[in-house]
mmCIF file of C-alpha atoms in Angstrom:
data_model
loop_
_atom_site.group_PDB
_atom_site.id
_atom_site.type_symbol
_atom_site.label_atom_id
_atom_site.label_comp_id
_atom_site.label_asym_id
_atom_site.label_seq_id
_atom_site.Cartn_x
_atom_site.Cartn_y
_atom_site.Cartn_z
ATOM 1 C CA MET A 20 -22.114 18.932 18.022
ATOM 2 C CA SER A 21 -21.576 16.156 20.536
ATOM 3 C CA ILE A 22 -19.677 12.987 19.742
ATOM 4 C CA ASP A 23 -20.867 9.894 21.579
ATOM 5 C CA LYS A 24 -18.754 6.851 22.348
ATOM 6 C CA LEU A 25 -20.771 3.700 21.752
ATOM 7 C CA ASN A 26 -20.896 0.565 23.862
ATOM 8 C CA PRO A 27 -20.854 -2.870 22.188
ATOM 9 C CA LYS A 28 -24.647 -3.167 22.312
ATOM 10 C CA GLU A 29 -25.008 0.064 20.303
ATOM 11 C CA MET A 30 -22.835 -1.016 17.369
ATOM 12 C CA SER A 31 -25.857 -2.069 15.314
ATOM 13 C CA ALA A 32 -26.817 1.609 14.975
ATOM 14 C CA ILE A 33 -23.707 2.420 12.919
ATOM 15 C CA ALA A 34 -23.500 -0.885 11.019
ATOM 16 C CA PRO A 35 -25.499 0.487 8.035
ATOM 17 C CA LEU A 36 -23.007 3.355 7.656
ATOM 18 C CA PHE A 37 -20.194 0.813 7.205
ATOM 19 C CA ALA A 38 -22.138 -1.409 4.801
ATOM 20 C CA GLY A 39 -19.956 -2.497 1.893
ATOM 21 C CA TRP A 40 -16.634 -2.262 3.727
ATOM 22 C CA GLU A 41 -14.625 -5.455 3.176
ATOM 23 C CA GLU A 42 -12.462 -4.766 6.215
ATOM 24 C CA SER A 43 -12.062 -7.225 9.070
ATOM 25 C CA LEU A 44 -11.066 -4.542 11.606
ATOM 26 C CA ILE A 45 -14.431 -2.869 11.055
ATOM 27 C CA TRP A 46 -16.228 -6.198 11.400
ATOM 28 C CA SER A 47 -14.306 -6.860 14.606
ATOM 29 C CA CYS A 48 -15.521 -3.631 16.178
ATOM 30 C CA LEU A 49 -19.107 -3.995 14.980
ATOM 31 C CA GLN A 50 -19.145 -7.513 16.409
ATOM 32 C CA GLY A 51 -17.900 -6.257 19.779
ATOM 33 C CA CYS A 52 -14.668 -8.258 19.582
ATOM 34 C CA MET A 53 -12.117 -5.413 19.612
ATOM 35 C CA GLY A 54 -11.935 -1.685 19.066
ATOM 36 C CA GLU A 55 -14.009 1.388 19.893
ATOM 37 C CA ALA A 56 -16.620 3.384 17.996
ATOM 38 C CA TRP A 57 -18.099 6.882 18.105
ATOM 39 C CA ALA A 58 -21.070 8.499 16.367
ATOM 40 C CA ASP A 59 -22.716 11.891 16.045
ATOM 41 C CA ASP A 60 -25.935 10.445 17.473
ATOM 42 C CA ARG A 61 -26.633 7.215 19.342
ATOM 43 C CA SER A 62 -30.064 6.446 17.923
ATOM 44 C CA ASN A 63 -29.927 7.966 14.438
ATOM 45 C CA PRO A 64 -26.263 8.408 13.473
ATOM 46 C CA LYS A 65 -25.285 10.039 10.218
ATOM 47 C CA SER A 66 -21.519 9.855 10.830
ATOM 48 C CA ALA A 67 -19.314 7.343 12.626
ATOM 49 C CA ARG A 68 -15.726 6.489 13.460
ATOM 50 C CA ILE A 69 -14.091 3.198 14.425
ATOM 51 C CA ILE A 70 -10.611 2.948 15.952
ATOM 52 C CA LEU A 71 -8.889 -0.389 16.371
ATOM 53 C CA ALA A 72 -5.147 -0.781 16.925
ATOM 54 C CA ASP A 73 -3.391 1.746 14.624
ATOM 55 C CA PHE A 74 -6.350 2.141 12.261
ATOM 56 C CA CYS A 75 -9.199 4.639 12.163
ATOM 57 C CA TYR A 76 -12.156 4.302 9.761
ATOM 58 C CA PHE A 77 -14.829 6.874 8.967
ATOM 59 C CA ALA A 78 -18.305 6.425 7.502
ATOM 60 C CA GLY A 79 -21.325 8.512 6.634
ATOM 61 C CA GLU A 80 -21.389 12.286 6.312
ATOM 62 C CA ARG A 81 -18.165 14.240 6.859
ATOM 63 C CA ASN A 82 -17.837 15.258 10.496
ATOM 64 C CA LYS A 83 -15.000 17.452 11.807
ATOM 65 C CA GLY A 84 -15.564 16.346 15.380
ATOM 66 C CA LEU A 85 -15.050 12.711 14.519
ATOM 67 C CA VAL A 86 -11.801 13.518 12.727
ATOM 68 C CA ALA A 87 -10.332 15.391 15.707
ATOM 69 C CA GLU A 88 -12.180 14.755 18.966
ATOM 70 C CA ASP A 89 -10.682 12.109 21.298
ATOM 71 C CA VAL A 90 -7.874 11.628 18.766
ATOM 72 C CA ARG A 91 -5.784 14.745 19.321
ATOM 73 C CA ASN A 92 -3.906 14.950 22.607
ATOM 74 C CA SER A 93 -4.392 11.232 23.266
ATOM 75 C CA ASN A 94 -1.615 8.918 24.388
ATOM 76 C CA ARG A 95 -1.135 7.494 20.914
ATOM 77 C CA GLU A 96 1.573 8.855 18.635
ATOM 78 C CA PHE A 97 0.511 7.294 15.330
ATOM 79 C CA LEU A 98 -2.723 6.455 13.542
ATOM 80 C CA ILE A 99 -3.711 5.403 10.031
ATOM 81 C CA MET A 100 -6.930 7.145 8.988
ATOM 82 C CA VAL A 101 -8.945 5.610 6.166
ATOM 83 C CA PRO A 102 -11.683 7.653 4.442
ATOM 84 C CA PRO A 103 -14.753 5.874 3.033
ATOM 85 C CA LEU A 104 -14.394 4.338 -0.418
ATOM 86 C CA ASN A 105 -17.439 6.159 -1.783
ATOM 87 C CA GLU A 106 -18.538 9.622 -2.874
ATOM 88 C CA THR A 107 -17.935 11.075 0.616
ATOM 89 C CA GLY A 108 -14.345 9.852 0.738
ATOM 90 C CA GLU A 109 -12.686 12.983 -0.646
ATOM 91 C CA MET A 110 -14.668 15.195 1.738
ATOM 92 C CA TRP A 111 -13.373 13.175 4.679
ATOM 93 C CA ALA A 112 -9.884 13.309 3.157
ATOM 94 C CA ARG A 113 -9.964 17.110 2.955
ATOM 95 C CA GLU A 114 -11.114 17.266 6.580
ATOM 96 C CA ILE A 115 -8.205 15.044 7.658
ATOM 97 C CA GLU A 116 -5.719 17.196 5.733
ATOM 98 C CA ALA A 117 -7.140 20.414 7.176
ATOM 99 C CA CYS A 118 -7.076 19.043 10.701
ATOM 100 C CA TYR A 119 -3.601 17.500 10.772
ATOM 101 C CA GLY A 120 -1.697 19.472 8.148
ATOM 102 C CA LYS A 121 2.003 18.596 8.002
ATOM 103 C CA CYS A 122 1.497 15.831 10.567
ATOM 104 C CA CYS A 123 -0.403 13.706 8.051
ATOM 105 C CA LYS A 124 0.897 11.906 4.995
ATOM 106 C CA ARG A 125 -1.350 10.546 2.261
ATOM 107 C CA VAL A 126 -0.310 7.032 1.279
ATOM 108 C CA GLU A 127 -1.610 4.206 -0.853
ATOM 109 C CA ARG A 128 -2.475 0.856 0.706
ATOM 110 C CA TYR A 129 -3.567 -2.307 -1.067
ATOM 111 C CA ALA A 130 -6.705 -4.333 -0.374
ATOM 112 C CA ILE A 131 -6.519 -8.097 -0.855
ATOM 113 C CA LYS A 132 -9.630 -10.033 -1.859
ATOM 114 C CA LYS A 133 -11.359 -12.132 0.791
ATOM 115 C CA GLU A 134 -12.006 -15.471 -0.901
ATOM 116 C CA PRO A 135 -12.648 -18.415 1.423
ATOM 117 C CA GLY A 136 -11.753 -21.787 -0.052
ATOM 118 C CA ILE A 137 -9.114 -20.605 -2.539
ATOM 119 C CA PHE A 138 -6.003 -21.854 -0.755
ATOM 120 C CA ASP A 139 -3.987 -24.827 -2.026
ATOM 121 C CA GLU A 140 -3.130 -26.704 1.176
ATOM 122 C CA ASN A 141 -0.596 -28.985 -0.506
ATOM 123 C CA TYR A 142 1.268 -26.005 -1.934
ATOM 124 C CA LEU A 143 1.261 -24.213 1.430
ATOM 125 C CA THR A 144 2.567 -27.346 3.134
ATOM 126 C CA GLU A 145 5.415 -27.490 0.610
ATOM 127 C CA ILE A 146 6.384 -23.902 1.448
ATOM 128 C CA VAL A 147 6.622 -24.771 5.138
ATOM 129 C CA GLU A 148 8.575 -27.966 4.495
ATOM 130 C CA LYS A 149 11.151 -26.178 2.321
ATOM 131 C CA VAL A 150 12.436 -24.121 5.253
ATOM 132 C CA PRO A 151 16.117 -25.027 5.859
ATOM 133 C CA LYS A 152 16.724 -27.430 8.744
ATOM 134 C CA GLU A 153 18.527 -24.859 10.867
ATOM 135 C CA TYR A 154 15.164 -23.118 11.315
ATOM 136 C CA GLU A 155 12.135 -24.289 13.275
ATOM 137 C CA VAL A 156 8.534 -23.412 12.294
ATOM 138 C CA ARG A 157 6.161 -23.429 15.266
ATOM 139 C CA LEU A 158 2.854 -22.006 16.373
ATOM 140 C CA ILE A 159 3.293 -19.131 18.804
ATOM 141 C CA ASP A 160 3.370 -20.417 22.373
ATOM 142 C CA GLU A 161 3.980 -18.613 25.655
ATOM 143 C CA GLU A 162 7.768 -18.421 25.192
ATOM 144 C CA ILE A 163 7.472 -17.064 21.640
ATOM 145 C CA PHE A 164 4.748 -14.672 22.814
ATOM 146 C CA ARG A 165 7.225 -13.299 25.362
ATOM 147 C CA GLN A 166 9.817 -12.805 22.629
ATOM 148 C CA THR A 167 7.375 -10.839 20.462
ATOM 149 C CA ARG A 168 7.193 -8.207 23.210
ATOM 150 C CA GLU A 169 10.955 -7.705 23.356
ATOM 151 C CA HIS A 170 11.554 -6.122 19.929
ATOM 152 C CA ASP A 171 9.861 -3.349 17.938
ATOM 153 C CA TRP A 172 9.795 -5.370 14.707
ATOM 154 C CA SER A 173 7.707 -8.154 16.280
ATOM 155 C CA LEU A 174 5.601 -6.191 18.765
ATOM 156 C CA ASP A 175 2.477 -5.993 16.603
ATOM 157 C CA PHE A 176 2.273 -9.782 16.396
ATOM 158 C CA THR A 177 0.662 -9.688 19.845
ATOM 159 C CA SER A 178 0.273 -6.002 20.789
ATOM 160 C CA GLN A 179 -3.531 -6.023 20.756
ATOM 161 C CA PHE A 180 -3.713 -8.724 23.431
ATOM 162 C CA ALA A 181 -3.267 -7.911 27.110
ATOM 163 C CA ASP A 182 -1.290 -11.042 27.925
ATOM 164 C CA TYR A 183 -0.574 -14.568 26.751
ATOM 165 C CA GLU A 184 -3.738 -15.927 28.355
ATOM 166 C CA GLU A 185 -5.871 -13.660 26.167
ATOM 167 C CA TYR A 186 -3.753 -14.364 23.089
ATOM 168 C CA HIS A 187 -3.961 -18.133 23.637
ATOM 169 C CA LYS A 188 -7.734 -17.869 23.960
ATOM 170 C CA ARG A 189 -8.441 -15.521 21.054
ATOM 171 C CA GLY A 190 -5.311 -15.151 18.928
ATOM 172 C CA LEU A 191 -3.216 -17.366 16.706
ATOM 173 C CA GLY A 192 0.214 -17.178 15.116
ATOM 174 C CA ALA A 193 3.157 -19.004 13.545
ATOM 175 C CA ALA A 194 6.840 -18.256 13.974
ATOM 176 C CA VAL A 195 10.247 -19.205 12.656
ATOM 177 C CA LEU A 196 12.976 -19.688 15.252
ATOM 178 C CA HIS A 197 16.728 -19.822 14.703
ATOM 179 C CA GLN A 198 18.610 -21.349 17.609
ATOM 180 C CA GLY A 199 15.566 -20.676 19.763
ATOM 181 C CA GLU A 200 15.334 -17.017 18.783
ATOM 182 C CA LEU A 201 12.315 -15.485 17.030
ATOM 183 C CA VAL A 202 13.341 -14.253 13.567
ATOM 184 C CA SER A 203 10.062 -14.236 11.601
ATOM 185 C CA GLY A 204 6.362 -14.459 12.329
ATOM 186 C CA ALA A 205 2.781 -14.224 11.124
ATOM 187 C CA SER A 206 0.120 -13.603 13.707
ATOM 188 C CA SER A 207 -3.342 -12.277 14.454
ATOM 189 C CA TYR A 208 -3.031 -8.497 14.543
ATOM 190 C CA THR A 209 -6.736 -8.441 15.360
ATOM 191 C CA VAL A 210 -9.556 -10.977 15.495
ATOM 192 C CA TYR A 211 -13.196 -11.129 14.488
ATOM 193 C CA ARG A 212 -15.757 -13.909 14.807
ATOM 194 C CA GLU A 213 -14.987 -15.523 11.473
ATOM 195 C CA GLY A 214 -11.227 -15.096 11.391
ATOM 196 C CA ILE A 215 -8.129 -13.006 11.972
ATOM 197 C CA GLU A 216 -6.264 -10.103 10.371
ATOM 198 C CA ILE A 217 -2.691 -11.130 9.633
ATOM 199 C CA GLU A 218 0.387 -9.207 10.781
ATOM 200 C CA ILE A 219 3.542 -10.591 9.169
ATOM 201 C CA GLY A 220 7.213 -9.677 9.368
ATOM 202 C CA THR A 221 10.827 -10.823 9.547
ATOM 203 C CA ARG A 222 13.786 -9.460 11.458
ATOM 204 C CA GLU A 223 15.852 -7.356 9.069
ATOM 205 C CA ASP A 224 18.943 -9.573 9.086
ATOM 206 C CA TYR A 225 16.882 -12.674 8.220
ATOM 207 C CA ARG A 226 14.908 -11.298 5.281
ATOM 208 C CA ARG A 227 14.789 -12.739 1.750
ATOM 209 C CA LYS A 228 15.178 -16.307 2.968
ATOM 210 C CA GLY A 229 11.536 -17.391 2.490
ATOM 211 C CA LEU A 230 10.829 -17.264 6.221
ATOM 212 C CA ALA A 231 7.842 -14.910 6.031
ATOM 213 C CA SER A 232 6.319 -17.151 3.360
ATOM 214 C CA ALA A 233 6.738 -20.160 5.650
ATOM 215 C CA CYS A 234 5.138 -18.349 8.596
ATOM 216 C CA GLY A 235 2.250 -17.137 6.451
ATOM 217 C CA ALA A 236 1.687 -20.576 4.969
ATOM 218 C CA ARG A 237 1.753 -22.240 8.397
ATOM 219 C CA LEU A 238 -0.699 -19.711 9.799
ATOM 220 C CA ILE A 239 -3.097 -20.053 6.850
ATOM 221 C CA LEU A 240 -3.054 -23.843 7.226
ATOM 222 C CA GLU A 241 -3.868 -23.534 10.919
ATOM 223 C CA CYS A 242 -6.692 -21.092 10.167
ATOM 224 C CA ILE A 243 -8.169 -23.561 7.664
ATOM 225 C CA LYS A 244 -7.929 -26.307 10.273
ATOM 226 C CA ARG A 245 -9.796 -24.164 12.810
ATOM 227 C CA GLY A 246 -12.416 -22.852 10.385
ATOM 228 C CA LEU A 247 -11.093 -19.268 10.470
ATOM 229 C CA TYR A 248 -10.450 -16.909 7.571
ATOM 230 C CA PRO A 249 -6.936 -15.362 7.391
ATOM 231 C CA SER A 250 -7.614 -11.810 6.192
ATOM 232 C CA TRP A 251 -4.753 -9.822 4.633
ATOM 233 C CA ASP A 252 -4.333 -6.091 3.966
ATOM 234 C CA ALA A 253 -1.086 -4.898 2.382
ATOM 235 C CA GLN A 254 0.929 -1.836 3.375
ATOM 236 C CA ASN A 255 3.116 -2.007 0.257
ATOM 237 C CA LYS A 256 3.615 -3.869 -3.017
ATOM 238 C CA TYR A 257 6.067 -6.291 -1.417
ATOM 239 C CA SER A 258 3.275 -7.376 0.924
ATOM 240 C CA VAL A 259 0.959 -7.737 -2.089
ATOM 241 C CA GLY A 260 3.518 -9.995 -3.769
ATOM 242 C CA LEU A 261 3.871 -12.137 -0.654
ATOM 243 C CA ALA A 262 0.098 -12.456 -0.358
ATOM 244 C CA GLU A 263 -0.184 -13.505 -4.001
ATOM 245 C CA LYS A 264 2.564 -16.096 -3.495
ATOM 246 C CA LEU A 265 0.444 -17.648 -0.737
ATOM 247 C CA GLY A 266 -2.680 -17.780 -2.897
ATOM 248 C CA TYR A 267 -4.441 -14.467 -2.331
ATOM 249 C CA HIS A 268 -5.580 -12.132 -5.127
ATOM 250 C CA PHE A 269 -5.115 -8.373 -5.316
ATOM 251 C CA ASP A 270 -8.298 -6.324 -5.094
ATOM 252 C CA ARG A 271 -7.541 -2.577 -5.311
ATOM 253 C CA ALA A 272 -5.393 0.256 -4.066
ATOM 254 C CA TYR A 273 -6.981 2.709 -1.659
ATOM 255 C CA PRO A 274 -5.933 5.986 -0.010
ATOM 256 C CA ALA A 275 -5.101 6.346 3.662
ATOM 257 C CA TYR A 276 -3.450 8.944 5.890
ATOM 258 C CA GLU A 277 -0.605 8.260 8.281
ATOM 259 C CA ILE A 278 -0.918 10.675 11.208
ATOM 260 C CA TYR A 279 2.145 11.293 13.399
ATOM 261 C CA GLY A 280 2.724 13.023 16.737
ATOM 262 C CA LEU A 281 -0.892 13.052 17.864
ATOM 263 C CA SER A 282 -0.140 13.546 21.547
ATOM 264 C CA GLN A 283 1.876 16.681 20.775
ATOM 265 C CA GLN A 284 -0.778 18.422 18.733
ATOM 266 C CA THR A 285 -3.013 21.206 19.935
ATOM 267 C CA GLU A 286 -6.440 22.029 18.619
ATOM 268 C CA LYS A 287 -6.442 24.401 15.645
#
């Protein structure tokens, strides 16, 4: 069975398969903003796959080709595969496990509700203003953008943008600097028409100082100012707690698969 890669004008064909997903990375791809999509048929698809950044989403009927084709032996080393959150989910999950075996690890991620208008701007401003004076909270500019590319911990703040020009045009982020050095940040991992997906982190030796909270608060305030929604998906319970501190509400846990060493695998 052939697997067809879709162009942006063909995304409407697979949109019904992804109906009900509250996931901004999927919206981004369907809107033609970022990402790539494949289907089992261009005109009447029954199965589809979206890949954006380190995430891969499946929809429709289970399809072995979509789980493996153009994913194995690619240049990427890591991918997070997310089965559908419906009755076909476990069938996709079994296909992922059969395909990747010991190279895949089932994990639990945490969805955060998307609720425009819930944020307390005064409270968020207080969080930013409480940052000690030896730190500086700023929006990400060209110099900070350059710093994000220099360290693994901060790379995903801007990794989905080719250069600063593209980031300045489409992306958005806030950072905490200490003596001019980037030590914490919150930025647009990806973008869609109505908002951004937040990537947040702090350098290990600067953690537990409230810096990530300040970055997140500053970024949310800027999103509100620009009429964008700051979407949040949590990798772990610490991220859930940080989101709740900033005003978000927990939605549900969901299964995902972390796939390692893709470029070294051979077809089974």
